[in-house]
Each structure stands twice: as structure tokens, then as C-alpha cells.
mmCIF file of N, CA and C in Angstrom:
data_model
loop_
_atom_site.group_PDB
_atom_site.id
_atom_site.type_symbol
_atom_site.label_atom_id
_atom_site.label_comp_id
_atom_site.label_asym_id
_atom_site.label_seq_id
_atom_site.Cartn_x
_atom_site.Cartn_y
_atom_site.Cartn_z
ATOM 1 N N UNK A 1331 0.829 -1.168 0.000
ATOM 2 C CA UNK A 1331 0.000 0.000 0.000
ATOM 3 C C UNK A 1331 0.885 1.247 0.000
ATOM 4 N N UNK A 1332 0.505 2.231 -0.780
ATOM 5 C CA UNK A 1332 1.324 3.438 -0.874
ATOM 6 C C UNK A 1332 1.282 4.318 0.385
ATOM 7 N N UNK A 1333 0.216 4.213 1.177
ATOM 8 C CA UNK A 1333 0.092 4.996 2.409
ATOM 9 C C UNK A 1333 -1.004 4.353 3.264
ATOM 10 N N UNK A 1334 -1.225 4.910 4.441
ATOM 11 C CA UNK A 1334 -2.237 4.326 5.320
ATOM 12 C C UNK A 1334 -3.619 4.405 4.675
ATOM 13 N N UNK A 1335 -4.523 3.565 5.145
ATOM 14 C CA UNK A 1335 -5.829 3.452 4.499
ATOM 15 C C UNK A 1335 -6.892 3.008 5.500
ATOM 16 N N UNK A 1336 -8.134 3.252 5.124
ATOM 17 C CA UNK A 1336 -9.273 2.731 5.859
ATOM 18 C C UNK A 1336 -9.650 1.393 5.249
ATOM 19 N N UNK A 1337 -9.907 0.403 6.062
ATOM 20 C CA UNK A 1337 -10.245 -0.926 5.547
ATOM 21 C C UNK A 1337 -11.723 -1.220 5.791
ATOM 22 N N UNK A 1338 -12.158 -2.410 5.500
ATOM 23 C CA UNK A 1338 -13.577 -2.770 5.525
ATOM 24 C C UNK A 1338 -14.331 -2.348 6.764
ATOM 25 N N UNK A 1339 -13.794 -2.645 7.960
ATOM 26 C CA UNK A 1339 -14.516 -2.310 9.190
ATOM 27 C C UNK A 1339 -14.666 -0.798 9.348
ATOM 28 N N UNK A 1340 -13.636 -0.047 9.013
ATOM 29 C CA UNK A 1340 -13.703 1.413 9.093
ATOM 30 C C UNK A 1340 -14.717 1.952 8.106
ATOM 31 N N UNK A 1341 -14.625 1.502 6.860
ATOM 32 C CA UNK A 1341 -15.540 1.967 5.821
ATOM 33 C C UNK A 1341 -16.970 1.541 6.139
ATOM 34 N N UNK A 1342 -17.134 0.356 6.710
ATOM 35 C CA UNK A 1342 -18.457 -0.095 7.125
ATOM 36 C C UNK A 1342 -19.057 0.819 8.180
ATOM 37 N N UNK A 1343 -18.225 1.292 9.108
ATOM 38 C CA UNK A 1343 -18.682 2.241 10.124
ATOM 39 C C UNK A 1343 -19.148 3.549 9.499
ATOM 40 N N UNK A 1344 -18.409 4.019 8.487
ATOM 41 C CA UNK A 1344 -18.819 5.250 7.798
ATOM 42 C C UNK A 1344 -20.175 5.063 7.133
ATOM 43 N N UNK A 1345 -20.378 3.904 6.500
ATOM 44 C CA UNK A 1345 -21.641 3.637 5.802
ATOM 45 C C UNK A 1345 -22.797 3.544 6.800
ATOM 46 N N UNK A 1346 -22.584 2.832 7.907
ATOM 47 C CA UNK A 1346 -23.648 2.712 8.908
ATOM 48 C C UNK A 1346 -23.985 4.073 9.509
ATOM 49 N N UNK A 1347 -22.986 4.902 9.738
ATOM 50 C CA UNK A 1347 -23.227 6.249 10.254
ATOM 51 C C UNK A 1347 -24.030 7.083 9.252
ATOM 52 N N UNK A 1348 -23.691 6.961 7.979
ATOM 53 C CA UNK A 1348 -24.412 7.655 6.905
ATOM 54 C C UNK A 1348 -25.886 7.240 6.907
ATOM 55 N N UNK A 1349 -26.138 5.937 6.982
ATOM 56 C CA UNK A 1349 -27.515 5.429 6.975
ATOM 57 C C UNK A 1349 -28.275 5.857 8.231
ATOM 58 N N UNK A 1350 -27.617 5.808 9.385
ATOM 59 C CA UNK A 1350 -28.269 6.200 10.636
ATOM 60 C C UNK A 1350 -28.627 7.681 10.621
ATOM 61 N N UNK A 1351 -27.752 8.506 10.086
ATOM 62 C CA UNK A 1351 -28.051 9.935 9.990
ATOM 63 C C UNK A 1351 -29.190 10.183 9.015
ATOM 64 N N UNK A 1352 -29.223 9.447 7.916
ATOM 65 C CA UNK A 1352 -30.318 9.602 6.950
ATOM 66 C C UNK A 1352 -31.647 9.198 7.586
ATOM 67 N N UNK A 1353 -31.675 8.079 8.292
ATOM 68 C CA UNK A 1353 -32.918 7.583 8.876
ATOM 69 C C UNK A 1353 -33.407 8.398 10.058
ATOM 70 N N UNK A 1354 -32.508 9.073 10.739
ATOM 71 C CA UNK A 1354 -32.881 9.862 11.905
ATOM 72 C C UNK A 1354 -32.717 9.077 13.192
ATOM 73 N N UNK A 1355 -32.839 9.781 14.309
ATOM 74 C CA UNK A 1355 -32.533 9.174 15.606
ATOM 75 C C UNK A 1355 -33.495 8.068 16.021
ATOM 76 N N UNK A 1356 -34.657 7.980 15.414
ATOM 77 C CA UNK A 1356 -35.618 6.939 15.775
ATOM 78 C C UNK A 1356 -35.654 5.800 14.753
ATOM 79 N N UNK A 1357 -34.714 5.793 13.822
ATOM 80 C CA UNK A 1357 -34.639 4.697 12.854
ATOM 81 C C UNK A 1357 -33.750 3.590 13.413
ATOM 82 N N UNK A 1358 -33.712 2.465 12.710
ATOM 83 C CA UNK A 1358 -32.895 1.323 13.131
ATOM 84 C C UNK A 1358 -32.403 0.608 11.879
ATOM 85 N N UNK A 1359 -31.109 0.405 11.782
ATOM 86 C CA UNK A 1359 -30.557 -0.324 10.643
ATOM 87 C C UNK A 1359 -30.736 -1.812 10.916
ATOM 88 N N UNK A 1360 -31.577 -2.454 10.116
ATOM 89 C CA UNK A 1360 -31.887 -3.862 10.305
ATOM 90 C C UNK A 1360 -30.790 -4.750 9.724
ATOM 91 N N UNK A 1361 -30.315 -4.392 8.534
ATOM 92 C CA UNK A 1361 -29.348 -5.247 7.839
ATOM 93 C C UNK A 1361 -28.529 -4.399 6.871
ATOM 94 N N UNK A 1362 -27.267 -4.744 6.737
ATOM 95 C CA UNK A 1362 -26.388 -4.071 5.786
ATOM 96 C C UNK A 1362 -25.531 -5.134 5.112
ATOM 97 N N UNK A 1363 -25.489 -5.115 3.791
ATOM 98 C CA UNK A 1363 -24.688 -6.076 3.019
ATOM 99 C C UNK A 1363 -23.832 -5.285 2.031
ATOM 100 N N UNK A 1364 -22.606 -4.948 2.451
ATOM 101 C CA UNK A 1364 -21.715 -4.127 1.635
ATOM 102 C C UNK A 1364 -20.556 -4.967 1.102
ATOM 103 N N UNK A 1365 -20.141 -4.640 -0.082
ATOM 104 C CA UNK A 1365 -18.976 -5.262 -0.714
ATOM 105 C C UNK A 1365 -17.892 -4.193 -0.806
ATOM 106 N N UNK A 1366 -16.722 -4.489 -0.262
ATOM 107 C CA UNK A 1366 -15.610 -3.539 -0.267
ATOM 108 C C UNK A 1366 -14.693 -3.872 -1.435
ATOM 109 N N UNK A 1367 -14.521 -2.893 -2.314
ATOM 110 C CA UNK A 1367 -13.786 -3.151 -3.561
ATOM 111 C C UNK A 1367 -12.434 -2.457 -3.607
ATOM 112 N N UNK A 1368 -12.142 -1.585 -2.661
ATOM 113 C CA UNK A 1368 -10.859 -0.903 -2.635
ATOM 114 C C UNK A 1368 -10.715 -0.089 -1.373
ATOM 115 N N UNK A 1369 -9.473 0.245 -0.973
ATOM 116 C CA UNK A 1369 -9.261 0.981 0.263
ATOM 117 C C UNK A 1369 -9.465 2.484 0.091
ATOM 118 N N UNK A 1370 -9.827 3.133 1.177
ATOM 119 C CA UNK A 1370 -9.893 4.590 1.233
ATOM 120 C C UNK A 1370 -8.562 5.062 1.814
ATOM 121 N N UNK A 1371 -7.692 5.605 0.980
ATOM 122 C CA UNK A 1371 -6.362 6.029 1.418
ATOM 123 C C UNK A 1371 -6.417 7.348 2.170
ATOM 124 N N UNK A 1372 -5.499 7.517 3.108
ATOM 125 C CA UNK A 1372 -5.353 8.781 3.827
ATOM 126 C C UNK A 1372 -5.113 9.895 2.818
ATOM 127 N N UNK A 1373 -5.851 10.975 2.955
ATOM 128 C CA UNK A 1373 -5.727 12.108 2.049
ATOM 129 C C UNK A 1373 -6.731 12.106 0.916
ATOM 130 N N UNK A 1374 -7.401 10.988 0.685
ATOM 131 C CA UNK A 1374 -8.436 10.925 -0.344
ATOM 132 C C UNK A 1374 -9.744 11.501 0.193
ATOM 133 N N UNK A 1375 -10.540 12.037 -0.701
ATOM 134 C CA UNK A 1375 -11.911 12.427 -0.358
ATOM 135 C C UNK A 1375 -12.787 11.194 -0.519
ATOM 136 N N UNK A 1376 -13.726 11.024 0.382
ATOM 137 C CA UNK A 1376 -14.627 9.879 0.327
ATOM 138 C C UNK A 1376 -16.058 10.402 0.284
ATOM 139 N N UNK A 1377 -16.822 9.908 -0.684
ATOM 140 C CA UNK A 1377 -18.197 10.357 -0.876
ATOM 141 C C UNK A 1377 -19.154 9.185 -0.723
ATOM 142 N N UNK A 1378 -20.271 9.430 -0.057
ATOM 143 C CA UNK A 1378 -21.311 8.419 0.096
ATOM 144 C C UNK A 1378 -22.582 8.914 -0.575
ATOM 145 N N UNK A 1379 -23.188 8.034 -1.336
ATOM 146 C CA UNK A 1379 -24.463 8.333 -1.987
ATOM 147 C C UNK A 1379 -25.402 7.166 -1.773
ATOM 148 N N UNK A 1380 -26.647 7.472 -1.502
ATOM 149 C CA UNK A 1380 -27.642 6.428 -1.314
ATOM 150 C C UNK A 1380 -28.875 6.713 -2.147
ATOM 151 N N UNK A 1381 -29.552 5.641 -2.502
ATOM 152 C CA UNK A 1381 -30.803 5.751 -3.254
ATOM 153 C C UNK A 1381 -31.806 4.771 -2.668
ATOM 154 N N UNK A 1382 -32.982 5.276 -2.318
ATOM 155 C CA UNK A 1382 -34.038 4.397 -1.808
ATOM 156 C C UNK A 1382 -34.588 3.605 -2.983
ATOM 157 N N UNK A 1383 -34.459 2.295 -2.903
ATOM 158 C CA UNK A 1383 -34.915 1.405 -3.977
ATOM 159 C C UNK A 1383 -36.339 0.919 -3.751
ATOM 160 N N UNK A 1384 -36.736 0.788 -2.494
ATOM 161 C CA UNK A 1384 -38.079 0.294 -2.180
ATOM 162 C C UNK A 1384 -38.416 0.656 -0.738
ATOM 163 N N UNK A 1385 -39.715 0.738 -0.456
ATOM 164 C CA UNK A 1385 -40.187 0.924 0.915
ATOM 165 C C UNK A 1385 -41.320 -0.066 1.152
ATOM 166 N N UNK A 1386 -41.156 -0.879 2.196
ATOM 167 C CA UNK A 1386 -42.165 -1.861 2.578
ATOM 168 C C UNK A 1386 -42.994 -1.266 3.717
ATOM 169 N N UNK A 1387 -44.243 -0.975 3.413
ATOM 170 C CA UNK A 1387 -45.131 -0.372 4.405
ATOM 171 C C UNK A 1387 -45.938 -1.420 5.183
ATOM 172 N N UNK A 1388 -45.720 -2.707 4.919
ATOM 173 C CA UNK A 1388 -46.519 -3.759 5.539
ATOM 174 C C UNK A 1388 -45.970 -4.251 6.873
ATOM 175 N N UNK A 1389 -44.913 -3.660 7.379
ATOM 176 C CA UNK A 1389 -44.321 -4.076 8.641
ATOM 177 C C UNK A 1389 -45.018 -3.353 9.791
ATOM 178 N N UNK A 1390 -45.414 -4.078 10.818
ATOM 179 C CA UNK A 1390 -46.138 -3.487 11.948
ATOM 180 C C UNK A 1390 -45.295 -2.489 12.736
ATOM 181 N N UNK A 1391 -43.977 -2.651 12.738
ATOM 182 C CA UNK A 1391 -43.099 -1.762 13.506
ATOM 183 C C UNK A 1391 -42.791 -0.455 12.785
ATOM 184 N N UNK A 1392 -43.140 -0.372 11.514
ATOM 185 C CA UNK A 1392 -42.864 0.824 10.733
ATOM 186 C C UNK A 1392 -42.366 0.461 9.356
ATOM 187 N N UNK A 1393 -42.293 1.424 8.463
ATOM 188 C CA UNK A 1393 -41.837 1.139 7.105
ATOM 189 C C UNK A 1393 -40.350 0.763 7.079
ATOM 190 N N UNK A 1394 -40.010 -0.147 6.180
ATOM 191 C CA UNK A 1394 -38.618 -0.562 5.994
ATOM 192 C C UNK A 1394 -38.160 -0.104 4.617
ATOM 193 N N UNK A 1395 -37.144 0.752 4.609
ATOM 194 C CA UNK A 1395 -36.586 1.256 3.353
ATOM 195 C C UNK A 1395 -35.384 0.406 2.960
ATOM 196 N N UNK A 1396 -35.339 -0.005 1.700
ATOM 197 C CA UNK A 1396 -34.153 -0.644 1.144
ATOM 198 C C UNK A 1396 -33.364 0.431 0.427
ATOM 199 N N UNK A 1397 -32.132 0.641 0.901
ATOM 200 C CA UNK A 1397 -31.286 1.718 0.396
ATOM 201 C C UNK A 1397 -30.048 1.126 -0.268
ATOM 202 N N UNK A 1398 -29.806 1.530 -1.508
ATOM 203 C CA UNK A 1398 -28.597 1.142 -2.234
ATOM 204 C C UNK A 1398 -27.544 2.217 -1.978
ATOM 205 N N UNK A 1399 -26.359 1.808 -1.498
ATOM 206 C CA UNK A 1399 -25.307 2.747 -1.106
ATOM 207 C C UNK A 1399 -24.058 2.520 -1.955
ATOM 208 N N UNK A 1400 -23.411 3.632 -2.332
ATOM 209 C CA UNK A 1400 -22.114 3.585 -3.035
ATOM 210 C C UNK A 1400 -21.152 4.537 -2.359
ATOM 211 N N UNK A 1401 -19.949 4.048 -2.096
ATOM 212 C CA UNK A 1401 -18.872 4.882 -1.574
ATOM 213 C C UNK A 1401 -17.828 5.030 -2.671
ATOM 214 N N UNK A 1402 -17.490 6.269 -3.007
ATOM 215 C CA UNK A 1402 -16.495 6.533 -4.048
ATOM 216 C C UNK A 1402 -15.442 7.496 -3.510
ATOM 217 N N UNK A 1403 -14.327 7.589 -4.235
ATOM 218 C CA UNK A 1403 -13.312 8.577 -3.872
ATOM 219 C C UNK A 1403 -13.350 9.735 -4.873
ATOM 220 N N UNK A 1404 -12.399 10.644 -4.762
ATOM 221 C CA UNK A 1404 -12.379 11.835 -5.622
ATOM 222 C C UNK A 1404 -12.147 11.506 -7.091
ATOM 223 N N UNK A 1405 -11.681 10.310 -7.390
ATOM 224 C CA UNK A 1405 -11.490 9.882 -8.781
ATOM 225 C C UNK A 1405 -12.681 9.071 -9.285
ATOM 226 N N UNK A 1406 -13.751 9.039 -8.492
ATOM 227 C CA UNK A 1406 -14.974 8.290 -8.790
ATOM 228 C C UNK A 1406 -14.743 6.778 -8.832
ATOM 229 N N UNK A 1407 -13.717 6.312 -8.138
ATOM 230 C CA UNK A 1407 -13.461 4.884 -7.996
ATOM 231 C C UNK A 1407 -14.380 4.355 -6.902
ATOM 232 N N UNK A 1408 -15.101 3.273 -7.176
ATOM 233 C CA UNK A 1408 -16.012 2.690 -6.191
ATOM 234 C C UNK A 1408 -15.191 1.946 -5.134
ATOM 235 N N UNK A 1409 -15.370 2.342 -3.885
ATOM 236 C CA UNK A 1409 -14.666 1.720 -2.768
ATOM 237 C C UNK A 1409 -15.538 0.693 -2.053
ATOM 238 N N UNK A 1410 -16.840 0.913 -2.070
ATOM 239 C CA UNK A 1410 -17.794 -0.003 -1.447
ATOM 240 C C UNK A 1410 -19.162 0.229 -2.063
ATOM 241 N N UNK A 1411 -19.962 -0.840 -2.066
ATOM 242 C CA UNK A 1411 -21.335 -0.715 -2.561
ATOM 243 C C UNK A 1411 -22.161 -1.845 -1.988
ATOM 244 N N UNK A 1412 -23.457 -1.618 -1.909
ATOM 245 C CA UNK A 1412 -24.341 -2.652 -1.404
ATOM 246 C C UNK A 1412 -25.688 -2.093 -1.027
ATOM 247 N N UNK A 1413 -26.476 -2.929 -0.358
ATOM 248 C CA UNK A 1413 -27.826 -2.563 0.046
ATOM 249 C C UNK A 1413 -27.970 -2.686 1.552
ATOM 250 N N UNK A 1414 -28.876 -1.894 2.091
ATOM 251 C CA UNK A 1414 -29.190 -1.943 3.513
ATOM 252 C C UNK A 1414 -30.689 -1.772 3.697
ATOM 253 N N UNK A 1415 -31.199 -2.316 4.797
ATOM 254 C CA UNK A 1415 -32.602 -2.146 5.158
ATOM 255 C C UNK A 1415 -32.649 -1.313 6.431
ATOM 256 N N UNK A 1416 -33.421 -0.229 6.371
ATOM 257 C CA UNK A 1416 -33.534 0.698 7.493
ATOM 258 C C UNK A 1416 -34.996 0.765 7.925
ATOM 259 N N UNK A 1417 -35.232 0.449 9.204
ATOM 260 C CA UNK A 1417 -36.567 0.579 9.777
ATOM 261 C C UNK A 1417 -36.786 2.035 10.127
ATOM 262 N N UNK A 1418 -37.794 2.630 9.531
ATOM 263 C CA UNK A 1418 -38.102 4.039 9.744
ATOM 264 C C UNK A 1418 -39.183 4.163 10.806
ATOM 265 N N UNK A 1419 -39.224 5.279 11.516
ATOM 266 C CA UNK A 1419 -40.247 5.450 12.543
ATOM 267 C C UNK A 1419 -41.643 5.544 11.927
ATOM 268 N N UNK A 1420 -42.627 5.058 12.673
ATOM 269 C CA UNK A 1420 -44.031 5.216 12.251
ATOM 270 C C UNK A 1420 -44.379 6.698 12.291
ATOM 271 N N UNK A 1421 -45.133 7.136 11.304
ATOM 272 C CA UNK A 1421 -45.516 8.552 11.241
ATOM 273 C C UNK A 1421 -46.665 8.836 12.187
#
């Protein structure tokens, strides 16, 4: 490696934090399935983008959003990607 880097567990923490902030303080991340394709090197910019792919309103505890997440660097290289299910608060 050319310099220090963030690895899967670190990048996974960033993704979970991103999802938790998106869902709000009363949401709950039910499941996350991320694939790590490259390291986030020290000094690189890291960007997270998510897209809601589906919302299941049939759950008694509240709606469950399926969110597709991509982590890229400043060169638009994909560092991680995958899907997560976030339980949203009942309105």
C-alpha cells in the first residue's frame, strides 16, 4: 500500500453512520450487506451516496426502506457498494 488506508470495518462504520443519519434518531438499521472493492487512502476524499430502492409499508413496527449505497473517492473509484434495510419510525 502506498500509504495508510481505511479498511472494511472502518468503511463499514462510515456507511452505517451515513444510513443512521439519513434515517434519523428513531430509525434502526436492520441489515447491511456491503462489498468492499478498494481501500480509502489517507488524504483521499470519500463520498457516500444512497438511493431508496423500495419501501415496505406492511411491517407493523414501521416502514422498511431498502437503500442502495455507493462509496467513491475523488477519482470516482467505487470503494464499497451494497444494500441496507432501514426501519423508519411510524408517522
